[in-house]
């Protein structure tokens, strides 16, 4: 019997991403105060999280600073969520 683990890629969490009534539905933010990344510890390392946050905050002329993480908002395949503040350079 062989055990197979499903590994999902990390992605940027967007609240109300699928809510068509949301004013931000299917739109990129004009500015960003923080970035939240859903990930799995089995598939994503710290350097990847830092790079993703730096790239996303950098799109707005900002730098990323780690704020914390939680486990209640992301799906089971990417159960952890890291939050980074996007700060002016």
PDB file of C-alpha atoms in Angstrom:
ATOM      1  CA  UNK A   1       0.000   0.000   0.000  1.00  0.00           C
ATOM      2  CA  UNK A   2       1.475   3.310  -1.075  1.00  0.00           C
ATOM      3  CA  UNK A   3       0.572   6.593   0.570  1.00  0.00           C
ATOM      4  CA  UNK A   4       0.309   9.659  -1.661  1.00  0.00           C
ATOM      5  CA  UNK A   5       0.304  13.180  -0.217  1.00  0.00           C
ATOM      6  CA  UNK A   6      -1.542  15.946  -2.019  1.00  0.00           C
ATOM      7  CA  UNK A   7       0.602  19.075  -2.050  1.00  0.00           C
ATOM      8  CA  UNK A   8      -0.845  22.412  -3.035  1.00  0.00           C
ATOM      9  CA  UNK A   9       1.051  25.505  -4.045  1.00  0.00           C
ATOM     10  CA  UNK A  10       0.987  28.570  -1.832  1.00  0.00           C
ATOM     11  CA  UNK A  11      -1.210  31.428  -3.011  1.00  0.00           C
ATOM     12  CA  UNK A  12      -2.240  34.930  -1.972  1.00  0.00           C
ATOM     13  CA  UNK A  13      -5.484  34.855   0.007  1.00  0.00           C
ATOM     14  CA  UNK A  14      -8.210  37.233  -1.196  1.00  0.00           C
ATOM     15  CA  UNK A  15     -11.210  37.702   1.099  1.00  0.00           C
ATOM     16  CA  UNK A  16     -14.498  37.486  -0.803  1.00  0.00           C
ATOM     17  CA  UNK A  17     -12.643  36.316  -3.917  1.00  0.00           C
ATOM     18  CA  UNK A  18     -15.712  34.437  -5.157  1.00  0.00           C
ATOM     19  CA  UNK A  19     -18.364  36.840  -3.846  1.00  0.00           C
ATOM     20  CA  UNK A  20     -19.780  38.504  -6.950  1.00  0.00           C
ATOM     21  CA  UNK A  21     -21.503  41.139  -4.774  1.00  0.00           C
ATOM     22  CA  UNK A  22     -18.185  42.346  -3.364  1.00  0.00           C
ATOM     23  CA  UNK A  23     -17.002  45.721  -4.736  1.00  0.00           C
ATOM     24  CA  UNK A  24     -13.513  44.212  -5.140  1.00  0.00           C
ATOM     25  CA  UNK A  25     -14.681  41.103  -7.034  1.00  0.00           C
ATOM     26  CA  UNK A  26     -12.233  40.214  -9.824  1.00  0.00           C
ATOM     27  CA  UNK A  27     -10.231  43.437  -9.328  1.00  0.00           C
ATOM     28  CA  UNK A  28      -6.613  43.943  -8.334  1.00  0.00           C
ATOM     29  CA  UNK A  29      -6.147  46.178  -5.283  1.00  0.00           C
ATOM     30  CA  UNK A  30      -5.097  49.782  -5.919  1.00  0.00           C
ATOM     31  CA  UNK A  31      -2.925  49.688  -2.767  1.00  0.00           C
ATOM     32  CA  UNK A  32      -2.104  47.034  -0.195  1.00  0.00           C
ATOM     33  CA  UNK A  33      -1.544  47.343   3.573  1.00  0.00           C
ATOM     34  CA  UNK A  34      -0.905  43.630   4.018  1.00  0.00           C
ATOM     35  CA  UNK A  35      -0.656  40.364   2.145  1.00  0.00           C
ATOM     36  CA  UNK A  36      -1.929  37.018   3.406  1.00  0.00           C
ATOM     37  CA  UNK A  37      -0.602  33.770   1.946  1.00  0.00           C
ATOM     38  CA  UNK A  38      -2.265  30.359   2.302  1.00  0.00           C
ATOM     39  CA  UNK A  39       0.261  27.527   2.293  1.00  0.00           C
ATOM     40  CA  UNK A  40       1.061  23.996   3.364  1.00  0.00           C
ATOM     41  CA  UNK A  41       4.150  23.318   5.448  1.00  0.00           C
ATOM     42  CA  UNK A  42       4.606  20.152   3.369  1.00  0.00           C
ATOM     43  CA  UNK A  43       4.950  22.065   0.099  1.00  0.00           C
ATOM     44  CA  UNK A  44       6.214  25.567   0.979  1.00  0.00           C
ATOM     45  CA  UNK A  45       9.275  26.764   2.868  1.00  0.00           C
ATOM     46  CA  UNK A  46       9.906  30.062   4.636  1.00  0.00           C
ATOM     47  CA  UNK A  47      12.032  31.474   1.806  1.00  0.00           C
ATOM     48  CA  UNK A  48       9.178  30.947  -0.669  1.00  0.00           C
ATOM     49  CA  UNK A  49       6.739  32.756   1.635  1.00  0.00           C
ATOM     50  CA  UNK A  50       9.135  35.654   2.082  1.00  0.00           C
ATOM     51  CA  UNK A  51       9.679  35.921  -1.679  1.00  0.00           C
ATOM     52  CA  UNK A  52       5.949  35.848  -2.428  1.00  0.00           C
ATOM     53  CA  UNK A  53       5.263  38.558   0.163  1.00  0.00           C
ATOM     54  CA  UNK A  54       8.180  40.704  -1.037  1.00  0.00           C
ATOM     55  CA  UNK A  55       7.016  40.448  -4.646  1.00  0.00           C
ATOM     56  CA  UNK A  56       3.391  41.305  -3.848  1.00  0.00           C
ATOM     57  CA  UNK A  57       4.227  44.224  -1.544  1.00  0.00           C
ATOM     58  CA  UNK A  58       6.861  45.368  -4.054  1.00  0.00           C
ATOM     59  CA  UNK A  59       4.134  45.825  -6.680  1.00  0.00           C
ATOM     60  CA  UNK A  60       2.970  48.760  -4.543  1.00  0.00           C
ATOM     61  CA  UNK A  61       6.416  50.181  -3.759  1.00  0.00           C
ATOM     62  CA  UNK A  62       6.447  48.599  -0.293  1.00  0.00           C
ATOM     63  CA  UNK A  63       8.453  46.064   1.688  1.00  0.00           C
ATOM     64  CA  UNK A  64       7.043  43.033   3.509  1.00  0.00           C
ATOM     65  CA  UNK A  65       7.334  42.409   7.261  1.00  0.00           C
ATOM     66  CA  UNK A  66       6.062  39.191   8.836  1.00  0.00           C
ATOM     67  CA  UNK A  67       3.158  39.753  11.275  1.00  0.00           C
ATOM     68  CA  UNK A  68       1.993  36.252  12.200  1.00  0.00           C
ATOM     69  CA  UNK A  69       0.080  33.204  11.072  1.00  0.00           C
ATOM     70  CA  UNK A  70      -3.169  31.371  11.753  1.00  0.00           C
ATOM     71  CA  UNK A  71      -5.039  28.258  10.645  1.00  0.00           C
ATOM     72  CA  UNK A  72      -8.733  29.154  10.336  1.00  0.00           C
ATOM     73  CA  UNK A  73      -9.239  30.870   6.956  1.00  0.00           C
ATOM     74  CA  UNK A  74      -7.536  28.709   4.312  1.00  0.00           C
ATOM     75  CA  UNK A  75      -8.634  25.359   2.805  1.00  0.00           C
ATOM     76  CA  UNK A  76      -7.406  21.980   4.065  1.00  0.00           C
ATOM     77  CA  UNK A  77      -4.818  21.557   1.293  1.00  0.00           C
ATOM     78  CA  UNK A  78      -3.165  24.844   2.322  1.00  0.00           C
ATOM     79  CA  UNK A  79      -4.217  25.107   5.987  1.00  0.00           C
ATOM     80  CA  UNK A  80      -1.753  27.718   7.252  1.00  0.00           C
ATOM     81  CA  UNK A  81      -2.016  31.451   6.545  1.00  0.00           C
ATOM     82  CA  UNK A  82       0.931  33.822   6.934  1.00  0.00           C
ATOM     83  CA  UNK A  83       0.259  37.554   7.197  1.00  0.00           C
ATOM     84  CA  UNK A  84       2.789  40.194   6.178  1.00  0.00           C
ATOM     85  CA  UNK A  85       2.437  43.957   6.568  1.00  0.00           C
ATOM     86  CA  UNK A  86       3.277  45.975   3.442  1.00  0.00           C
ATOM     87  CA  UNK A  87       5.246  49.002   4.640  1.00  0.00           C
ATOM     88  CA  UNK A  88       6.421  52.086   2.729  1.00  0.00           C
ATOM     89  CA  UNK A  89      10.123  51.991   1.884  1.00  0.00           C
TER      90      UNK A  89
END
